[in-house]
């Protein structure tokens, strides 16, 4: 079998040729170490001119387009493009990430700037509003955000002399911003008559509110405040792209190829015209300038970087070159020298030295170049052109040998034969032409078998055959030089290929992902000696595979850096390097090949950190065929926590049923019952898919969870207290280091994490808004201030919280596969680890992001699935438990040792002061020393060791252990089977809590005269529970199949159980031994009932639509009830035992005579008169009111009536237990509602004396006991009941004024038509002239509502030139009559000890002086003020806050 594993050698980025000059500006700076920082493609480059060495920052996964340097000149911020772009702040010494800022911008980040002290960073997005954001970048926290402008913003800068002021400029605008609180307020620059309104490309701030800006026409505009005060005309001959301020003054660079230096008052010092220098050329355009001391850096549009020394300004030094704008496709390597040749759509061909890392030759051609090849002797260089011609040059001096044009369409590939005699030329018109090199490139053959354009070609070693690939993915063979197609497979068998660059063929099957377009992979090159090959694809990834690579979906190592399409990739002649080129980023990357043997030397070098999946990373895993997952883990990974409907959807669903609500509100409805229930005890523990969710609290109680309930269990008194803040399954639980608070995470569309106090059972914080579908792991930091959580969304998002503030600190996508555990480093709260399916990752916080590194396994093994992890005795030691039973010991990110700990997966691990304790699937608890050298003691969980005080029975020996915790001299163990055990260190085991195992629980029956109930579940067990205060499981029996229903006989001695295979049993209720069993049906038995009285008959309902009636005494079937059109759901006998009431899945209510089973039709009035022995039906007029308004979405699954027939309890698919008055006539009855189960409440039953309600919760496996409390019994404990869906509106309603105010709709009012017809345009809407389109009535859906057309210049608008204009007088507000009282309250206050009164009306805040009767005004609002409050704190005297209708709150200082 072919090896599908990733190769063990790897690539390391060594050099990047190029600089991003096009469409970017101000992206080139000197760092504090006098290195040069810039970017190209998706790589941040730090270049040392002294050492001619490059360092790379690889934290981005798409084109970088903006860069800013921190004032201390060590840290760099870079912003990228993309759907979810982010900003990285990184260190230019170490090239490691310091902070990641994300989740705000879309499309890309156009500009960045640090403020004077480097604490804040401003960014501008590429979205339609060009959003401006201000960040506290160290924390990764957004401080403020505002729409920037309707058109592009090109530059933004902090005013370094005024705090909290910024300036931005762009298409025909300049804006001056002030940051106040968290609000950014802009004022547009006033061009006035001093200069023309035009596009501003760059700016720099100076003292005394002066701003200098570079305009598109080459002028420099000088601003004072927001007004244009003067222009420096003709500063440059064309647009000024860059302006750089330094201590000496300012440097500007423009499209005219000149760099100008100015003093601090913007008086000219000197001009450097780069076009006139030795290295210059016509059309040179400057995009970036940086002036530092006597050195100036210049970046050009055509990807060059010049360094100019001021006193030798005529001799600029060219330190970096790259291809200009245009796609780069052509790449060839010299056959004998370390040279690479590239050719691009910029029409240049360039030769690069791979040793000197420099451009050594360049030649401009007439046409764009699409491919290149070097002859075998290294003398000729052939170039294929976009117009269908090809040119051959001498490599030595780049002179032309021949130029031939035989084709009309682009040449995609050309290759010299190994013997040097022929050149094969493949073109876009589907053919390959063969030319004789010696005959001065005369055409000697043609291959015409392809139906699509030629993409790749390879010669055989003997030059007799050629293989080609085309655009359809077809691989064809030709005999050379004639070009005759070869189809005989025998002839092809022995061919040895001189090179392998084809993407189709058996040898390269494995390079294709399972679902990919045939053109995804652009280039391949095989290294036959190293048995590896490298590929380039459309996703910007260079991959390293083994060669040959025969099986699809082979593993690989991948390398990021190119931003989009990697168009070509080649090995150097001696296989030391790989050269790759990027299409759109037109950069050339040189990678060093590090073979296996050298890997050992580099092991101490930690892998490059990354924010994306990887920079040099395996694909999904390094292993070719990973061993099968353990069955239990497999089962767990397949559980889906998605719900069709979540409880959060309820308000929305009710909203959709508005009509029903209205009709219900108009009818008088029965009120909710006065009696209530309170959760009393819960049997069950969530162990089957959770881990490490069981702890001792400070006071020695035990905290754990089941269903939607957090449980605090007192083992001395056998009582429980409940946290009922969740409304769906809790999936994880962590305890605060002080053991007094607990964090629990639940399932939900927008799932929440609750932090609550185990003593008071009160919530302290609820965290929402970041996890979809659910939270599967949480962990507190050692200081208890932070919390880490992992979601169950597709990316298993990891979030770090400051939980007290409810603030998200950092977030990152964790892994595609499930993550089981997150652990925060106890010594460094900025570090954490996550473990999961084939996943062990070490994270550190960087601002708003987390940076992950995969664990380095080295030669010690393979990436296994990890089930648990803990930190050890120092900050860099970590331990993880694997799915194969090993414990891995890690130092930093390196695996240093593995120890065999258990047979089967290690599910739980706990760190002690000295040592560790582990638990596994083998049911063994092991105590270890602090280095995992010795196992000190093991405890096997066995029935024989169970102590007499246990609250139940162990179902099996050695149950799988899912949670372990230590404290109070005991080890606490949670098992997969839903048991919680306390292991005494001396050996005996006490069972404290028990519930059903995984599988739905449906069957529930209460004993006719004892506090006992029976349950049966899909876990194939039948259990008897004691409901008296001892709360324990009395008996359990394993069944051959799962069951869905059970029922006690009227005397309580027998128990009938319906199973899922259509059979049913009657067992002795005490011993659970079989009395009798039957099987007449194949489908699930859904309900089973003894007739009242002597229990002579037994009715058995099944999912195949029948009810069978058996005579219990004679053990014979005596009747069959037919006529149901769907499965049977509920069944009740009348008091006489003569009539059966049946409900079906089609919501039919049917009646049958017993024992024969004849169908009866009974009018609903008569039904009410019949005395029923029990009522568990959900249909009929007596319980019409139990169906909710959203009855189509959710089902009422169960009901049960108290023996006094006054209260009906129901359970539904939303997890609600409800109490209704009986009979619940009329639609949508009122109720009391209780949440504790997670989704479906499958059954509810009252005990014989109505003292308890017993409920079971389907998939949450729990059995809950609720005490029934009579009306008037008011308990001081928290109320877990909610009133019904329809609130008090219809019960008497409101006072008319309140109703009126309640109905005011501010949004509609603000947007509605004017109060009276008005003509013209409101002043604040008069900024823009209508565009031509708008004048002609053209409507374009994609346009923003505000037109981007500019107002016409003033001189066009003055048609009354001769008339003398009167100056416009200013208006000053003097007096306002009125006060907003109609819909506001508490909005008049005294200030200054009663000397002034503050109130509001319209959009004005008014301060009224009582003595003088004068008013002063706050006029910053732009719409109605609706509320006002005064700060009462002595520190903040006279501070007022007012809120208005739109999205703005102002704080006023009077």
PDB file of C-alpha atoms in Angstrom, residues 1012-1120:
ATOM      1  CA  UNK A1012     -41.779   4.364  44.348  1.00  0.00           C
ATOM      2  CA  UNK A1013     -41.508   4.812  40.600  1.00  0.00           C
ATOM      3  CA  UNK A1014     -40.194   2.737  37.712  1.00  0.00           C
ATOM      4  CA  UNK A1015     -38.403   3.987  34.604  1.00  0.00           C
ATOM      5  CA  UNK A1016     -37.351   2.249  31.420  1.00  0.00           C
ATOM      6  CA  UNK A1017     -35.000   3.687  28.845  1.00  0.00           C
ATOM      7  CA  UNK A1018     -33.283   3.123  25.508  1.00  0.00           C
ATOM      8  CA  UNK A1019     -30.199   2.259  27.585  1.00  0.00           C
ATOM      9  CA  UNK A1020     -31.807  -1.208  27.977  1.00  0.00           C
ATOM     10  CA  UNK A1021     -32.393  -0.956  31.705  1.00  0.00           C
ATOM     11  CA  UNK A1022     -35.483  -1.044  33.877  1.00  0.00           C
ATOM     12  CA  UNK A1023     -34.991   0.755  37.199  1.00  0.00           C
ATOM     13  CA  UNK A1024     -36.983   1.159  40.389  1.00  0.00           C
ATOM     14  CA  UNK A1025     -36.459   4.395  42.370  1.00  0.00           C
ATOM     15  CA  UNK A1026     -37.275   5.233  45.974  1.00  0.00           C
ATOM     16  CA  UNK A1027     -39.036   8.627  46.068  1.00  0.00           C
ATOM     17  CA  UNK A1028     -38.879   8.927  49.858  1.00  0.00           C
ATOM     18  CA  UNK A1029     -36.095  11.096  51.372  1.00  0.00           C
ATOM     19  CA  UNK A1030     -33.549   8.295  50.978  1.00  0.00           C
ATOM     20  CA  UNK A1031     -33.654   9.031  47.192  1.00  0.00           C
ATOM     21  CA  UNK A1032     -31.911   5.975  45.907  1.00  0.00           C
ATOM     22  CA  UNK A1033     -32.209   3.408  43.160  1.00  0.00           C
ATOM     23  CA  UNK A1034     -33.710   0.267  44.673  1.00  0.00           C
ATOM     24  CA  UNK A1035     -33.324  -2.179  41.809  1.00  0.00           C
ATOM     25  CA  UNK A1036     -32.152  -2.374  38.241  1.00  0.00           C
ATOM     26  CA  UNK A1037     -32.486  -4.965  35.545  1.00  0.00           C
ATOM     27  CA  UNK A1038     -30.826  -5.129  32.158  1.00  0.00           C
ATOM     28  CA  UNK A1039     -33.189  -5.832  29.269  1.00  0.00           C
ATOM     29  CA  UNK A1040     -32.504  -7.416  25.884  1.00  0.00           C
ATOM     30  CA  UNK A1041     -33.863  -4.260  24.206  1.00  0.00           C
ATOM     31  CA  UNK A1042     -34.543  -0.668  25.157  1.00  0.00           C
ATOM     32  CA  UNK A1043     -38.051   0.197  26.331  1.00  0.00           C
ATOM     33  CA  UNK A1044     -40.435   3.124  25.977  1.00  0.00           C
ATOM     34  CA  UNK A1045     -43.198   2.479  28.520  1.00  0.00           C
ATOM     35  CA  UNK A1046     -44.032   0.716  31.782  1.00  0.00           C
ATOM     36  CA  UNK A1047     -46.950   0.415  34.207  1.00  0.00           C
ATOM     37  CA  UNK A1048     -47.587  -0.993  37.709  1.00  0.00           C
ATOM     38  CA  UNK A1049     -50.553  -3.315  38.230  1.00  0.00           C
ATOM     39  CA  UNK A1050     -53.305  -1.864  40.507  1.00  0.00           C
ATOM     40  CA  UNK A1051     -52.034  -3.922  43.468  1.00  0.00           C
ATOM     41  CA  UNK A1052     -48.434  -2.802  42.786  1.00  0.00           C
ATOM     42  CA  UNK A1053     -47.086  -6.365  42.677  1.00  0.00           C
ATOM     43  CA  UNK A1054     -46.496  -6.636  38.939  1.00  0.00           C
ATOM     44  CA  UNK A1055     -44.840  -4.284  36.499  1.00  0.00           C
ATOM     45  CA  UNK A1056     -45.458  -4.350  32.740  1.00  0.00           C
ATOM     46  CA  UNK A1057     -42.697  -3.122  30.424  1.00  0.00           C
ATOM     47  CA  UNK A1058     -43.050  -2.421  26.676  1.00  0.00           C
ATOM     48  CA  UNK A1059     -39.898  -2.895  24.597  1.00  0.00           C
ATOM     49  CA  UNK A1060     -38.677  -1.385  21.355  1.00  0.00           C
ATOM     50  CA  UNK A1061     -38.828  -4.641  19.374  1.00  0.00           C
ATOM     51  CA  UNK A1062     -42.597  -5.032  19.798  1.00  0.00           C
ATOM     52  CA  UNK A1063     -42.432  -7.430  22.748  1.00  0.00           C
ATOM     53  CA  UNK A1064     -43.455  -6.738  26.346  1.00  0.00           C
ATOM     54  CA  UNK A1065     -42.768  -8.310  29.726  1.00  0.00           C
ATOM     55  CA  UNK A1066     -44.586  -8.527  33.005  1.00  0.00           C
ATOM     56  CA  UNK A1067     -42.128  -8.741  35.881  1.00  0.00           C
ATOM     57  CA  UNK A1068     -42.343  -9.044  39.644  1.00  0.00           C
ATOM     58  CA  UNK A1069     -42.282  -5.453  40.919  1.00  0.00           C
ATOM     59  CA  UNK A1070     -39.983  -6.338  43.840  1.00  0.00           C
ATOM     60  CA  UNK A1071     -37.457  -8.707  42.301  1.00  0.00           C
ATOM     61  CA  UNK A1072     -37.856  -7.655  38.621  1.00  0.00           C
ATOM     62  CA  UNK A1073     -37.908 -11.334  37.641  1.00  0.00           C
ATOM     63  CA  UNK A1074     -39.958 -12.335  34.581  1.00  0.00           C
ATOM     64  CA  UNK A1075     -43.526 -13.459  35.157  1.00  0.00           C
ATOM     65  CA  UNK A1076     -44.605 -13.604  31.525  1.00  0.00           C
ATOM     66  CA  UNK A1077     -43.602 -12.142  28.135  1.00  0.00           C
ATOM     67  CA  UNK A1078     -45.328 -11.739  24.740  1.00  0.00           C
ATOM     68  CA  UNK A1079     -44.478 -10.580  21.266  1.00  0.00           C
ATOM     69  CA  UNK A1080     -47.244  -9.934  18.750  1.00  0.00           C
ATOM     70  CA  UNK A1081     -45.876  -6.756  17.193  1.00  0.00           C
ATOM     71  CA  UNK A1082     -42.689  -5.758  15.380  1.00  0.00           C
ATOM     72  CA  UNK A1083     -42.731  -2.031  16.116  1.00  0.00           C
ATOM     73  CA  UNK A1084     -42.008  -0.137  19.344  1.00  0.00           C
ATOM     74  CA  UNK A1085     -44.502  -0.636  22.192  1.00  0.00           C
ATOM     75  CA  UNK A1086     -45.419   2.976  22.945  1.00  0.00           C
ATOM     76  CA  UNK A1087     -47.815   2.684  25.887  1.00  0.00           C
ATOM     77  CA  UNK A1088     -48.949  -0.065  28.247  1.00  0.00           C
ATOM     78  CA  UNK A1089     -51.775   0.058  30.836  1.00  0.00           C
ATOM     79  CA  UNK A1090     -53.408  -2.300  33.381  1.00  0.00           C
ATOM     80  CA  UNK A1091     -57.166  -1.928  33.702  1.00  0.00           C
ATOM     81  CA  UNK A1092     -58.308  -0.478  37.065  1.00  0.00           C
ATOM     82  CA  UNK A1093     -59.647  -2.553  39.955  1.00  0.00           C
ATOM     83  CA  UNK A1094     -58.183  -6.034  39.848  1.00  0.00           C
ATOM     84  CA  UNK A1095     -56.017  -5.303  36.834  1.00  0.00           C
ATOM     85  CA  UNK A1096     -57.680  -8.061  34.847  1.00  0.00           C
ATOM     86  CA  UNK A1097     -56.783  -6.626  31.449  1.00  0.00           C
ATOM     87  CA  UNK A1098     -53.613  -5.180  30.035  1.00  0.00           C
ATOM     88  CA  UNK A1099     -53.790  -2.782  27.077  1.00  0.00           C
ATOM     89  CA  UNK A1100     -50.630  -2.690  24.969  1.00  0.00           C
ATOM     90  CA  UNK A1101     -50.277   0.054  22.351  1.00  0.00           C
ATOM     91  CA  UNK A1102     -47.697  -0.035  19.605  1.00  0.00           C
ATOM     92  CA  UNK A1103     -46.259   2.195  16.915  1.00  0.00           C
ATOM     93  CA  UNK A1104     -47.880   0.065  14.235  1.00  0.00           C
ATOM     94  CA  UNK A1105     -51.247   1.727  15.026  1.00  0.00           C
ATOM     95  CA  UNK A1106     -52.869  -1.065  17.092  1.00  0.00           C
ATOM     96  CA  UNK A1107     -53.819  -1.582  20.727  1.00  0.00           C
ATOM     97  CA  UNK A1108     -53.814  -5.210  21.865  1.00  0.00           C
ATOM     98  CA  UNK A1109     -55.843  -6.177  24.942  1.00  0.00           C
ATOM     99  CA  UNK A1110     -54.629  -9.149  27.001  1.00  0.00           C
ATOM    100  CA  UNK A1111     -56.340 -11.062  29.784  1.00  0.00           C
ATOM    101  CA  UNK A1112     -53.662 -11.085  32.476  1.00  0.00           C
ATOM    102  CA  UNK A1113     -55.057 -14.156  34.259  1.00  0.00           C
ATOM    103  CA  UNK A1114     -55.211 -16.367  31.191  1.00  0.00           C
ATOM    104  CA  UNK A1115     -52.191 -14.735  29.482  1.00  0.00           C
ATOM    105  CA  UNK A1116     -54.114 -14.513  26.215  1.00  0.00           C
ATOM    106  CA  UNK A1117     -54.771 -11.722  23.753  1.00  0.00           C
ATOM    107  CA  UNK A1118     -58.520 -11.132  23.850  1.00  0.00           C
ATOM    108  CA  UNK A1119     -58.988  -8.067  21.664  1.00  0.00           C
ATOM    109  CA  UNK A1120     -57.406  -5.771  19.106  1.00  0.00           C
TER     110      UNK A1120
END
